[in-house]
Coordinates of N, CA and C in Angstrom, one line a residue:
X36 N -28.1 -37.8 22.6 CA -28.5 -38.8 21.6 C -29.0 -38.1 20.3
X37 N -28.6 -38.6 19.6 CA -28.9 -37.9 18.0 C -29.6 -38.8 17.4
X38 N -30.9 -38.1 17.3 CA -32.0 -38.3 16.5 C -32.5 -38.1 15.2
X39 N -32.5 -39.4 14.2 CA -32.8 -38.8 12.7 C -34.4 -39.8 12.3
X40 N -34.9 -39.4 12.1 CA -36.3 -39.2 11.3 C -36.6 -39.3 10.3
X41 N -36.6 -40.4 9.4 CA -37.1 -41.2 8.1 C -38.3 -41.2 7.8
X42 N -39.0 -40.9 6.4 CA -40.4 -41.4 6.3 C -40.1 -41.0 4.8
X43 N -40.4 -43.1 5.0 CA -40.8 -43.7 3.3 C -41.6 -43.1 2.4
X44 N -43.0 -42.4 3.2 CA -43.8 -42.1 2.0 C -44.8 -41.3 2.7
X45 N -44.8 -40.0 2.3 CA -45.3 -39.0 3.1 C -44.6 -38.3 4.3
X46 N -45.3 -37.0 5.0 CA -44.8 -36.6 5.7 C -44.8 -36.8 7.2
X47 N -44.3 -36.0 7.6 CA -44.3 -36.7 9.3 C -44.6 -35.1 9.8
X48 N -45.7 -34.7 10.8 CA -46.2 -33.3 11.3 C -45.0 -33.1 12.0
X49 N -44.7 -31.8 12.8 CA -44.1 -31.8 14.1 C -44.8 -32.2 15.1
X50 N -45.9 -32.4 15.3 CA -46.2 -32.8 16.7 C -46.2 -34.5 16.4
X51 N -46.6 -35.2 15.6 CA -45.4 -36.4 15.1 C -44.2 -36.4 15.8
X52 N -43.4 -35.6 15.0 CA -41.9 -35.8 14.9 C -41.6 -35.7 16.5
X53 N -42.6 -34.5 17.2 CA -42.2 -34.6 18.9 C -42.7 -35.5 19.3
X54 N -43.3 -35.9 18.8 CA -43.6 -37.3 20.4 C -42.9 -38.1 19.8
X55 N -42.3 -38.3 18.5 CA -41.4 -39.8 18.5 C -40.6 -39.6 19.4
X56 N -39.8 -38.3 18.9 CA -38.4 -37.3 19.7 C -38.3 -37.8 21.2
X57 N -39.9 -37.1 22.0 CA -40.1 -37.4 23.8 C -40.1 -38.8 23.7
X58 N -41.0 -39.8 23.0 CA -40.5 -41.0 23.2 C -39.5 -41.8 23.8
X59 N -38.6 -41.3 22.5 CA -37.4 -42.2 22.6 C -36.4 -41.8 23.6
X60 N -36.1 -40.3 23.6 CA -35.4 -39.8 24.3 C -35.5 -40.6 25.5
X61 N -36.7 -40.6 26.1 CA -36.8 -41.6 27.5 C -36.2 -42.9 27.3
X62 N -35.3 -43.7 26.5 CA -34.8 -44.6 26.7 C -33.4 -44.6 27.0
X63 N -33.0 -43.0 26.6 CA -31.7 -42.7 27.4 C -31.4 -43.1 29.5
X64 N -32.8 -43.2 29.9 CA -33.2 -43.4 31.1 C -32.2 -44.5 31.5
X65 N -32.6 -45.4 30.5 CA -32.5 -46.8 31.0 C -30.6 -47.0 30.3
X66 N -30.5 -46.4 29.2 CA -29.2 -47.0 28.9 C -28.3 -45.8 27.8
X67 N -27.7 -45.0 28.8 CA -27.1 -43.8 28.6 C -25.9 -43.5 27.3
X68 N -25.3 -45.2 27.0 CA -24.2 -45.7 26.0 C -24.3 -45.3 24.4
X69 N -26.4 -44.9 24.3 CA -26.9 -44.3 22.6 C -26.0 -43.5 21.9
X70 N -25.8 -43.5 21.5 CA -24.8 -42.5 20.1 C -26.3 -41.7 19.2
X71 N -26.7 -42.8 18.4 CA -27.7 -42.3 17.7 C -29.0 -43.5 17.5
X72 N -29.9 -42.4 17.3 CA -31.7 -43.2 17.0 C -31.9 -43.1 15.5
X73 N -32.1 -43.9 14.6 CA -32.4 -43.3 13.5 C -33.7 -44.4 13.1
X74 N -34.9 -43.3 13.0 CA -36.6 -43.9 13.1 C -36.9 -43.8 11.6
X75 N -37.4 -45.0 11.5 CA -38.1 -44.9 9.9 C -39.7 -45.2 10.2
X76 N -40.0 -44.3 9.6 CA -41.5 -44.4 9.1 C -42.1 -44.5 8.3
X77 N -43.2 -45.7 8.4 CA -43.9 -45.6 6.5 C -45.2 -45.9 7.5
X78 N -46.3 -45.6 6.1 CA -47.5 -46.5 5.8 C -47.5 -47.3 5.0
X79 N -48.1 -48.3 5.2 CA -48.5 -49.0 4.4 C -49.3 -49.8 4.1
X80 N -50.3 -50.6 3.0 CA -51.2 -50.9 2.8 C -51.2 -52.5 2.9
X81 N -52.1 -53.7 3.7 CA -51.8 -54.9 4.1 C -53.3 -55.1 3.6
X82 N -53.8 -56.5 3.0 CA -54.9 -56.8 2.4 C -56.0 -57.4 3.7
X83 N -55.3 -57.7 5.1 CA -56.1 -58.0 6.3 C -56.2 -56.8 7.1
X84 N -55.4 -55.9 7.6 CA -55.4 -55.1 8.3 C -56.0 -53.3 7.8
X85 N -55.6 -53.2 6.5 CA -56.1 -52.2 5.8 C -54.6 -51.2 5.6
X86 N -54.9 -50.0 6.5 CA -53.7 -49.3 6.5 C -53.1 -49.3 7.6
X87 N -51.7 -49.4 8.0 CA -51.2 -49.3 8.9 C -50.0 -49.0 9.3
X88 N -49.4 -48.3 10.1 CA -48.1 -47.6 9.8 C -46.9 -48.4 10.5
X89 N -46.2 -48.2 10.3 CA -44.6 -49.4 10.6 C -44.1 -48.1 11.1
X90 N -43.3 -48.6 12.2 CA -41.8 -48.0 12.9 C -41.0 -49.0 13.1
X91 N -39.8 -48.2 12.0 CA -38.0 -49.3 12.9 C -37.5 -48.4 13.3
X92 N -36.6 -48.9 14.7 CA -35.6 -48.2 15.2 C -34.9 -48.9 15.5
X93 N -33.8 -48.3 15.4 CA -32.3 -48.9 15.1 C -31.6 -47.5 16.5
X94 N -30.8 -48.3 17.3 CA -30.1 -47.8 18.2 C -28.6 -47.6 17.8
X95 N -28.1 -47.3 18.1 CA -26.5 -47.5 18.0 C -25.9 -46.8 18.9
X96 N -24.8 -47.7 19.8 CA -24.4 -47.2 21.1 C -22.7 -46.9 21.1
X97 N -21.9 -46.6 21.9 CA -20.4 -46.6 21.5 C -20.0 -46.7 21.6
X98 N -20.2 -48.9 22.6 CA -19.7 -49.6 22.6 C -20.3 -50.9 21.3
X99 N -20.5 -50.5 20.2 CA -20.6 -51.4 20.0 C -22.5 -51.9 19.9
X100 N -23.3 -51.3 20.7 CA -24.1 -52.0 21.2 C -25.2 -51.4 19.8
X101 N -25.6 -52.7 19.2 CA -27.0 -52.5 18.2 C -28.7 -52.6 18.7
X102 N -28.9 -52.2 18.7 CA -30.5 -52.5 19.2 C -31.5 -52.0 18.0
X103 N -32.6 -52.9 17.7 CA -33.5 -52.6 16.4 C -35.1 -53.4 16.8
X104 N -35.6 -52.5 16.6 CA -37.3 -53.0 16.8 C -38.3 -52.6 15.7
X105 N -38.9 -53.0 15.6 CA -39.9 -52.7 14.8 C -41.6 -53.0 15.2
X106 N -42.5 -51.9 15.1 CA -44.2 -52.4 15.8 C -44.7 -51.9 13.7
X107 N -45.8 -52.2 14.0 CA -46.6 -51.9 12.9 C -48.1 -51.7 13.8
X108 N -48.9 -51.0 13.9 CA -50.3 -50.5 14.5 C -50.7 -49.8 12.9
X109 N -52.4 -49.6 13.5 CA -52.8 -48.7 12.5 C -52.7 -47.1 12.8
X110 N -52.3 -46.9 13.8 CA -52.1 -45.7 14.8 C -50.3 -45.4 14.8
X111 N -50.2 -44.5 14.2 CA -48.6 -44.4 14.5 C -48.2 -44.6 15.9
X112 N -49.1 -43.5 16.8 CA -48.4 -43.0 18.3 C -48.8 -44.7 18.8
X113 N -49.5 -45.6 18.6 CA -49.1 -46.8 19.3 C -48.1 -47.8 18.7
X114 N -48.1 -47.3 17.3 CA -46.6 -47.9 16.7 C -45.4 -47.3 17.5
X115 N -45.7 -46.2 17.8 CA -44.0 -45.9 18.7 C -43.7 -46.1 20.2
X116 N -45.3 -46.2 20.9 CA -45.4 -46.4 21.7 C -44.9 -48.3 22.1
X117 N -45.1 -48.6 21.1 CA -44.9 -50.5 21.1 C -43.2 -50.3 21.0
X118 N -43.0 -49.3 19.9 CA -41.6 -49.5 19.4 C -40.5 -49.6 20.8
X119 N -41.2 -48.4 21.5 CA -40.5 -47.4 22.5 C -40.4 -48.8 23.8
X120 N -41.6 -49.7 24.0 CA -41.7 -50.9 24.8 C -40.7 -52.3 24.4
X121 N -40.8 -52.5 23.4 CA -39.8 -53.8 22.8 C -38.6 -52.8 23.0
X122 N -37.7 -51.8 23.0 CA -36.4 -51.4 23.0 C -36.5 -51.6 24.2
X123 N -37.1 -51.1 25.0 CA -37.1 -50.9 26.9 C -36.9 -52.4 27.4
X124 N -37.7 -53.3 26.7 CA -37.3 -55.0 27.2 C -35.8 -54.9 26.1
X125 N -35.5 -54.6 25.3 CA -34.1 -54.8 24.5 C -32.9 -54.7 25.3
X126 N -33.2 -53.4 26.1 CA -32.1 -52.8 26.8 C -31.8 -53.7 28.3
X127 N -33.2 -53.7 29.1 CA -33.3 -54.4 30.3 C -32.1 -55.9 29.7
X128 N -32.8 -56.5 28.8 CA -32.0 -57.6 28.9 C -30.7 -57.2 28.5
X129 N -29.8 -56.5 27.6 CA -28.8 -56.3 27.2 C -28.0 -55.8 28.5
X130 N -28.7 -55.0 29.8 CA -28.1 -54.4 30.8 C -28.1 -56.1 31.8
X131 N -28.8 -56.7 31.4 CA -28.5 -58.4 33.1 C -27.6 -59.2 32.0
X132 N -27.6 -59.1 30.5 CA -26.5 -59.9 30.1 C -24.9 -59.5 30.4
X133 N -24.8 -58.2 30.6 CA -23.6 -57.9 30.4 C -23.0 -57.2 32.0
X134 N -24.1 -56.2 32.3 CA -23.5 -55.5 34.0 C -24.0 -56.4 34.8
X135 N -24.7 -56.9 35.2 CA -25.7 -57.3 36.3 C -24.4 -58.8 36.6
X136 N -24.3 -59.6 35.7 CA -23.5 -60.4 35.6 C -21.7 -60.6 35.8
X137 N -21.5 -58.9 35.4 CA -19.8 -58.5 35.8 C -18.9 -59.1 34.8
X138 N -19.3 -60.0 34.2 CA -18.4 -60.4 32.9 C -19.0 -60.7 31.7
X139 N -18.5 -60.7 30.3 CA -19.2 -60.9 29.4 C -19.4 -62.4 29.5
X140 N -20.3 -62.7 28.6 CA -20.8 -64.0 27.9 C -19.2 -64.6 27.7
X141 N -19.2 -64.0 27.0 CA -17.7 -65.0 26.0 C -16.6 -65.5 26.9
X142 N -16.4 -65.0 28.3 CA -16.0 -65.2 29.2 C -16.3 -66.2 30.2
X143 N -17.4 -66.3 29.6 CA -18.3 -68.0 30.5 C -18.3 -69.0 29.8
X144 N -18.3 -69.3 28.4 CA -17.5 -70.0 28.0 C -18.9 -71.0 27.2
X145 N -19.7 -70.3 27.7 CA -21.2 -70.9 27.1 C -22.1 -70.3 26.7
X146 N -23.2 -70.3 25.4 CA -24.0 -68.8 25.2 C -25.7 -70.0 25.2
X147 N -26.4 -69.4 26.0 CA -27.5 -70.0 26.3 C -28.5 -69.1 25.3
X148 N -29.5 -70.0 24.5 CA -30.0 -70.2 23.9 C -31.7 -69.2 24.3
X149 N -31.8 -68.2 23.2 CA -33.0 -67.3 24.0 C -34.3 -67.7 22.9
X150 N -35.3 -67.8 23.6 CA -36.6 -68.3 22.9 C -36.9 -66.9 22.3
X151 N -37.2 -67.0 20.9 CA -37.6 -66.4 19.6 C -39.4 -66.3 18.7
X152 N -39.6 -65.3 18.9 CA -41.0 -64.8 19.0 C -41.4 -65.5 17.4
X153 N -42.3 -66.7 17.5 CA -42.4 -66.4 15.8 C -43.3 -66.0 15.1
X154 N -42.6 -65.4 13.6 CA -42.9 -64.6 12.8 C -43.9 -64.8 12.3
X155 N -45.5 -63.6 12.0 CA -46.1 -63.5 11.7 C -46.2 -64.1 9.5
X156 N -47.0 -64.9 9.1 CA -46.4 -65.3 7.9 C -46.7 -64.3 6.9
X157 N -46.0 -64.5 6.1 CA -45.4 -62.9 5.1 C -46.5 -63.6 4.0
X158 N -46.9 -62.5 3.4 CA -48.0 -62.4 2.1 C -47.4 -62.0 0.7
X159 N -47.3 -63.4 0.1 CA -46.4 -63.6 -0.9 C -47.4 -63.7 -2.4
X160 N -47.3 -62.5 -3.4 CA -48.0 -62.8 -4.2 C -47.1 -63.9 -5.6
X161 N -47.8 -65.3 -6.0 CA -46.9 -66.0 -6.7 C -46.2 -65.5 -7.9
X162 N -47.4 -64.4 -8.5 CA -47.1 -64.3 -9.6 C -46.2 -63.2 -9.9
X163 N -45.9 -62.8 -9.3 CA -44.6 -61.0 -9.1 C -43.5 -62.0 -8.6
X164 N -42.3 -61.8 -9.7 CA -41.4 -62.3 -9.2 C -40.2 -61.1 -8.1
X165 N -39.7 -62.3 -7.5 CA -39.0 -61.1 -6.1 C -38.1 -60.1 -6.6
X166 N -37.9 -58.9 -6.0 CA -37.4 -58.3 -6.7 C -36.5 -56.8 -5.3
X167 N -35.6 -56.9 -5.5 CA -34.8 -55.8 -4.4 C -35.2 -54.7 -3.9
X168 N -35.8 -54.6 -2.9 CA -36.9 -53.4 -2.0 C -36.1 -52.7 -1.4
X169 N -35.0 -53.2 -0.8 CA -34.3 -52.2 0.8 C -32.8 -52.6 0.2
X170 N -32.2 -51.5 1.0 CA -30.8 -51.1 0.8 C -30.6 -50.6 2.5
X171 N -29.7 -51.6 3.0 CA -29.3 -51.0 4.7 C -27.7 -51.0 4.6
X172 N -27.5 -49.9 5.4 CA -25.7 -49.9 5.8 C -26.1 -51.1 7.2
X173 N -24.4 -51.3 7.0 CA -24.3 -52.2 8.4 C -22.9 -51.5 8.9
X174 N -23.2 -51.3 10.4 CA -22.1 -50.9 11.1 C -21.4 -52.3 11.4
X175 N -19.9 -52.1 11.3 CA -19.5 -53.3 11.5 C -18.1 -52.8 12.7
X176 N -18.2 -53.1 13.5 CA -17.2 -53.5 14.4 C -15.9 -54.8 14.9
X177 N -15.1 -54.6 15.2 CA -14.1 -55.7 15.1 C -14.8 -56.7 16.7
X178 N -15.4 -58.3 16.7 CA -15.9 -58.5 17.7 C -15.2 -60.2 17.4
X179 N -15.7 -60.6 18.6 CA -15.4 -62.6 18.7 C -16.4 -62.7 18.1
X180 N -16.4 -64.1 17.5 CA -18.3 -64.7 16.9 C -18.7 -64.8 18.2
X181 N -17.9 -65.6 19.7 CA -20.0 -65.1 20.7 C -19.9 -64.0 20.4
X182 N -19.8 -62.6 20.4 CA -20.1 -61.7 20.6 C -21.0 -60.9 19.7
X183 N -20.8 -61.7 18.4 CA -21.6 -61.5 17.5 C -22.9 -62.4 17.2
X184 N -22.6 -63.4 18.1 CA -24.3 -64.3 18.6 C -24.9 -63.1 19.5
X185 N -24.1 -62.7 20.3 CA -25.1 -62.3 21.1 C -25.7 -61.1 20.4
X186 N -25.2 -60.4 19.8 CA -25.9 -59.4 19.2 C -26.5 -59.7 17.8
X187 N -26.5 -60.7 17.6 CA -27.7 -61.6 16.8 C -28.8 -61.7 17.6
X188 N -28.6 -62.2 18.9 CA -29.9 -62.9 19.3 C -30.2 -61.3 19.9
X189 N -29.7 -60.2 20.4 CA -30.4 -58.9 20.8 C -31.3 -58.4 19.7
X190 N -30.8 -58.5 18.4 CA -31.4 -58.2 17.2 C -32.6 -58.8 16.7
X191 N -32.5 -60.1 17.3 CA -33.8 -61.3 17.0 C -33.8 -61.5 15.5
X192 N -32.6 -61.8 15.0 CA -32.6 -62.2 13.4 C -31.7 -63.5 13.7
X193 N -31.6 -64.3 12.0 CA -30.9 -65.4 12.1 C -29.5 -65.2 11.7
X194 N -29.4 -64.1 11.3 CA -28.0 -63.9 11.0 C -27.5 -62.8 11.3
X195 N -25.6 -62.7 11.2 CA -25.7 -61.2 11.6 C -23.9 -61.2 10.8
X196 N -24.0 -59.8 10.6 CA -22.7 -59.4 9.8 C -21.4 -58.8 10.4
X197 N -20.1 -59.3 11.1 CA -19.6 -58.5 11.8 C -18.4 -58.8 11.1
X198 N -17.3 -57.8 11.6 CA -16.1 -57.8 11.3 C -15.0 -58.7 12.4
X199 N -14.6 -59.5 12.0 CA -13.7 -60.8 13.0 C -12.8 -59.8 13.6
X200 N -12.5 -60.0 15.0 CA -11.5 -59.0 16.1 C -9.7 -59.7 15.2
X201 N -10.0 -61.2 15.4 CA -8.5 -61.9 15.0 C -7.9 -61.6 13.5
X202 N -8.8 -61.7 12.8 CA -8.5 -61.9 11.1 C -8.3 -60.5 10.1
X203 N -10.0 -59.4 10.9 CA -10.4 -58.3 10.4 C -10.9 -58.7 8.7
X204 N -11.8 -59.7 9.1 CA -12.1 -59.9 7.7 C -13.9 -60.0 8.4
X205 N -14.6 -59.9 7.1 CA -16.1 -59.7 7.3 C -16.9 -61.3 7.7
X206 N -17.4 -61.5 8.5 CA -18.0 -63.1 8.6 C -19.4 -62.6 8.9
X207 N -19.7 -64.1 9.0 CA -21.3 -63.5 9.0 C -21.3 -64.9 10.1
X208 N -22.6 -65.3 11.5 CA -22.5 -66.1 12.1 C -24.3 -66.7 12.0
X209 N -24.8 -67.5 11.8 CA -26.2 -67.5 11.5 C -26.6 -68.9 12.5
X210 N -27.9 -69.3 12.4 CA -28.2 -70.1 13.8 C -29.1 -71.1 12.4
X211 N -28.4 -72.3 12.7 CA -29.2 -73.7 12.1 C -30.0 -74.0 12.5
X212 N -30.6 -74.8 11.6 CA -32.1 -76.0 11.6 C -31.9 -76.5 13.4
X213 N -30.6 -77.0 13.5 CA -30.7 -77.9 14.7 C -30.7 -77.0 16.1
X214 N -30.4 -75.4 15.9 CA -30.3 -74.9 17.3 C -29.2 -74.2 17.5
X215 N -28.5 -74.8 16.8 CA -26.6 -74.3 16.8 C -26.2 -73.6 15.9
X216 N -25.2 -72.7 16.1 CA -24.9 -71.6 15.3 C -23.7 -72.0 14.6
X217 N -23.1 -71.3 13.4 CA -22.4 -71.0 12.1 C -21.9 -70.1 11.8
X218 N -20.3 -70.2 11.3 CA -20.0 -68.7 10.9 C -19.2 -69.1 9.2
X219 N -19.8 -68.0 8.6 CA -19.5 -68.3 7.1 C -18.1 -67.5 7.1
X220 N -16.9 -67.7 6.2 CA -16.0 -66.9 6.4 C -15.6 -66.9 4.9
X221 N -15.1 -65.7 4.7 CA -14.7 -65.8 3.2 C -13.5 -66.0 2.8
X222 N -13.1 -66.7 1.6 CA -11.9 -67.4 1.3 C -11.9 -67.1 -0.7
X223 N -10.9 -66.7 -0.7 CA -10.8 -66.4 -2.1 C -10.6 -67.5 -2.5
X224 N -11.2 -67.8 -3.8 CA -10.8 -68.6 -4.6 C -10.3 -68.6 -5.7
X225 N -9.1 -69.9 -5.9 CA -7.8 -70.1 -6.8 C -8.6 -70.5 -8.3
X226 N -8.1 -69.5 -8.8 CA -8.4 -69.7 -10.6 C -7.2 -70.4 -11.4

């Protein structure tokens, strides 16, 4: 598994950078399919909590498989320690959706609905208008939309960006007010 090491702002020690390394590495344990880990780290400054440092990791496997968590602690090594915990339940479930069961989802012909942690509320100052923070690549693979619910709901977002297996055009599939999911598809339009 290939390991890359991000940090927003400031440095990261070696004995840092090794125990993220030993960390993660141990999640090879559980699901051997990793390609690459790529960990970002910042600190950052919150008006309730004071300082505290963020970890995301982003998995990527070579089938296809995305996995992404994020902890925030004031303590790094328990930020990766949390991080290294939420992937390990990531994987567990991604290993009884797909082997334990012997066929995919999309093959059963029904995608059952997973309860969604909610979001702590975001601290919005009124007077700063919003303005473009992050820039992310998206790996995109040729999938069915289930397939691309399901790795929405692995992801625990509302939306997700894949490339259509049938069309090979970019859709996006996102989950409604009502429970039920959506796929946007693009269509040029006649001038």
């Amino acid at each position: 598994m290939e390991l890359v090491v991000k940090s927003r702002n400031g440095k990261i020690t070696q004995r840092q950078q090794n125990y993220i390394s030993e960390k993660l590495a141990k999640l090879e344990r559980y699901l051997d399919l990793i390609d690459k880990a790529t960990i970002e780290v910042a600190e950052e400054q919150r008006k309730t909590e004071g300082s505290v440092h963020r970890v995301q990791v982003t998995l990527v496997g070579n089938r296809g498989v995305l996995l992404r968590a994020e902890e925030r602690a004031p303590d790094l090594y328990a930020a990766v320690d949390g991080v290294q915990h939420s992937l390990q339940r990531q994987i567990e479930r991604y290993k009884d959706k797909y082997w334990r069961r012997g066929k995919l989802r999309r093959q059963a012909g029904e995608i059952v609905e997973i309860e969604q942690p909610t979001p702590a509320p975001i601290e919005v100052d009124p007077t700063e208008p919003p303005r473009l923070v992050r820039t992310k690549e998206v790996y995109t693979k040729p999938m069915f939309s289930d397939e691309a619910v399901e790795q929405m709901e692995l992801l625990g977002h509302d939306f997700f960006m894949f490339r259509d297996a049938d069309t090979d055009q970019i859709n996006v599939v996102y989950r409604r007010r009502d429970g039920n999911y959506g796929v946007l598809v693009p269509v040029d339009s006649e001038q």
